[in-house]
CSV table of C-alpha atoms in Angstrom, one decimal:
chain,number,residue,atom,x,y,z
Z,255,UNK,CA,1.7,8.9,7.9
Z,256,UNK,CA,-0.8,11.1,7.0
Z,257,UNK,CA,-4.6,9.8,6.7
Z,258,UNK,CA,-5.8,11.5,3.8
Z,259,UNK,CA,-3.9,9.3,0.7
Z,260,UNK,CA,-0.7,11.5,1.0
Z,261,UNK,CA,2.2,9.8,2.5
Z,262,UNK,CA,4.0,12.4,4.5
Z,263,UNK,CA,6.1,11.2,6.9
Z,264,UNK,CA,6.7,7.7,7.7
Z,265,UNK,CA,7.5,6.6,11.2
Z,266,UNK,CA,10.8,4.8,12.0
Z,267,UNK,CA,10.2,1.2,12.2
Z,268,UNK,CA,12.3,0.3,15.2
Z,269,UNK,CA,13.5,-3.6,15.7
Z,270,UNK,CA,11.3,-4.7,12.3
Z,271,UNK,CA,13.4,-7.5,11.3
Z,272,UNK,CA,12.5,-9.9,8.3
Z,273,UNK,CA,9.9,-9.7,6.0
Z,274,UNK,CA,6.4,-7.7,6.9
Z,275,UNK,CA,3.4,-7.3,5.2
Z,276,UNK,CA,1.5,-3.9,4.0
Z,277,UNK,CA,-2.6,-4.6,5.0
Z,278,UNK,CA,-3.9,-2.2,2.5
Z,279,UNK,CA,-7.5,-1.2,2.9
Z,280,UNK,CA,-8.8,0.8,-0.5
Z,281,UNK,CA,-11.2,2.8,-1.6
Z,282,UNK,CA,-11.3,3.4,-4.8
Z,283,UNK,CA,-12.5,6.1,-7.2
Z,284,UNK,CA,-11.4,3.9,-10.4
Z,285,UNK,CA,-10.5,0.3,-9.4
Z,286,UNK,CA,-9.7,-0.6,-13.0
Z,287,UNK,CA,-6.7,2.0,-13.1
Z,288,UNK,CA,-5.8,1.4,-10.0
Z,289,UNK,CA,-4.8,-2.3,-11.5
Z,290,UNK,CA,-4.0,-1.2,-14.7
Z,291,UNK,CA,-1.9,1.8,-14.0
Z,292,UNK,CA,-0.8,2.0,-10.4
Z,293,UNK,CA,0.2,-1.4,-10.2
Z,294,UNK,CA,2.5,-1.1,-13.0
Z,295,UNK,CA,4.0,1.9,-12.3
Z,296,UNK,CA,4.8,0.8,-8.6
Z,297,UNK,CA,6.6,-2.6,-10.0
Z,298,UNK,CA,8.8,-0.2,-12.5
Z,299,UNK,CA,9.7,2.0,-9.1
Z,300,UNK,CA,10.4,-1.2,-7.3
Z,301,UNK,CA,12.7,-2.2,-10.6
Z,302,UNK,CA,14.0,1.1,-10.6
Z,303,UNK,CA,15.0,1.1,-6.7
Z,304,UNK,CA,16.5,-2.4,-7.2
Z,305,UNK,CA,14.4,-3.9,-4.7
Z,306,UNK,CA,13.2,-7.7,-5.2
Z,307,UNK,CA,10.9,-9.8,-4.0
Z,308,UNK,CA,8.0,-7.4,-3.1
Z,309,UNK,CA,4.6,-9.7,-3.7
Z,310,UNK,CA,1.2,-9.4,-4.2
Z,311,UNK,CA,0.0,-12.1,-1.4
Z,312,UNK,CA,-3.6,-11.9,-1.1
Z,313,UNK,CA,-6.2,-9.3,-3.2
Z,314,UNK,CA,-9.9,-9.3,-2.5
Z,315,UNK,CA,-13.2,-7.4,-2.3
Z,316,UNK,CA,-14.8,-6.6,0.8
Z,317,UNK,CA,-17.7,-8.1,1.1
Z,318,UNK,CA,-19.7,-7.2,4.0
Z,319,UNK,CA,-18.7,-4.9,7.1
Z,320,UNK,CA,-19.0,-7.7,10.2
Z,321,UNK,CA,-16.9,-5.8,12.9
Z,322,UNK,CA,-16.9,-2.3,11.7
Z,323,UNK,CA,-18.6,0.8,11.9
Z,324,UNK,CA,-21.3,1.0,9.6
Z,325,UNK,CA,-19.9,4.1,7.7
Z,326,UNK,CA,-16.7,2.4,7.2
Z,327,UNK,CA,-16.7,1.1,3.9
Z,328,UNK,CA,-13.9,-0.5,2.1
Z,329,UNK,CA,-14.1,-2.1,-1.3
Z,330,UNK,CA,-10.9,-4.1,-1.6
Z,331,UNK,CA,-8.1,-5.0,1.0
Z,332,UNK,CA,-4.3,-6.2,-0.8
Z,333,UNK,CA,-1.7,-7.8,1.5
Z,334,UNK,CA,1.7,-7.4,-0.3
Z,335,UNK,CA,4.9,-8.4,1.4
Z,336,UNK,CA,7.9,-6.9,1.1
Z,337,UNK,CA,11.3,-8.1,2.0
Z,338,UNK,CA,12.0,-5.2,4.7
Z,339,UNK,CA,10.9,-2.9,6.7
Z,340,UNK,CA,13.3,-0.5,5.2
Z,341,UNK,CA,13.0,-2.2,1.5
Z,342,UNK,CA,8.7,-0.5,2.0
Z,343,UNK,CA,10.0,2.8,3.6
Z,344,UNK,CA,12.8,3.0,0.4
Z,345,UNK,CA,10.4,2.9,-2.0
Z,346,UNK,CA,7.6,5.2,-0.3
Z,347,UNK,CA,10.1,8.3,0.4
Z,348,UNK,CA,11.9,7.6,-3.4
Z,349,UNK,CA,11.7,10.0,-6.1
Z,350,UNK,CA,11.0,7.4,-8.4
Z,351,UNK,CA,7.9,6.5,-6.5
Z,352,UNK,CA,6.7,10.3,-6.3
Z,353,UNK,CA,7.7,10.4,-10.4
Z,354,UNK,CA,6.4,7.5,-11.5
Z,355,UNK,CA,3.7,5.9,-9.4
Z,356,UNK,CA,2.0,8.3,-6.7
Z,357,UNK,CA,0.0,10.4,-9.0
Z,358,UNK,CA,-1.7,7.0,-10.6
Z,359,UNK,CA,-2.2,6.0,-6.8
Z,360,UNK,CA,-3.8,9.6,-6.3
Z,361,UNK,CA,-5.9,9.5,-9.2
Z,362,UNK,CA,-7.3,5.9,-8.9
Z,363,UNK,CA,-8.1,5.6,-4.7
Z,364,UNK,CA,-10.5,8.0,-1.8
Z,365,UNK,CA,-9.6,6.9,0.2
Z,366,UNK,CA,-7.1,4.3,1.7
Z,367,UNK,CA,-5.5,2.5,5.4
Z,368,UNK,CA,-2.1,1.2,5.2
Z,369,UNK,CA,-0.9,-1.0,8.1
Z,370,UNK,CA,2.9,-2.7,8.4
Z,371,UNK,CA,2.2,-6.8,10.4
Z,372,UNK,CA,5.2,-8.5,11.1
Z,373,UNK,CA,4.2,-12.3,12.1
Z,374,UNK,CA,4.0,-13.7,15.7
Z,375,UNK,CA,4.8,-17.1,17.1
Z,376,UNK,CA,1.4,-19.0,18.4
């Protein structure tokens, strides 16, 4: 995946199994149409694509850098879950999500950090 808000090319997510969550780190250049437009337009891809049960699990701002380089600034991190692996990687390399939703993401973010977490038994 390429680092500069373009999703290239997505790497094959060997033995993912179950449900995983997307840590999305965001920077934004208009946090209001980010919620108001992107948002939207990636819930009709994901109604398009026929794919359920994709959730918005946790949104917040970032507060304060504790563990981070000082230069690394983040305003808001999203957690969303989605019910594959394969259900994320569908709707990233659709047309529909090129068509419909990409732009808005373009146009609203500077910068962003996507990262795929499956859980892990304690």
């Amino acid at each position: 995946m390429e680092n500069k808000n373009n999703i290239v090319k997505l790497p094959a997510f060997k033995d993912v199994e179950g449900p995983v969550l997307m840590l999305n780190m965001l920077k934004f250049k208009d946090r209001k149409y980010y919620f108001e437009t992107y948002l939207p337009a990636f819930r009709k891809v994901t109604e398009t694509l026929g794919i359920q049960d994709v959730k918005l699990r946790l949104a917040c701002n970032v507060a304060a850098n504790i563990v981070a380089p000082e230069n690394e600034v983040w305003d808001a991190i999203l957690l969303v879950e989605y019910p594959s692996a394969q259900a994320f990687k569908t709707i990233a390399e659709s047309d529909a999500y090129r068509d419909m939703a990409d732009q808005h993401r373009l146009t609203a973010t500077a910068d962003l950090r996507l990262y795929m977490t499956t859980p892990f038994a304690l």
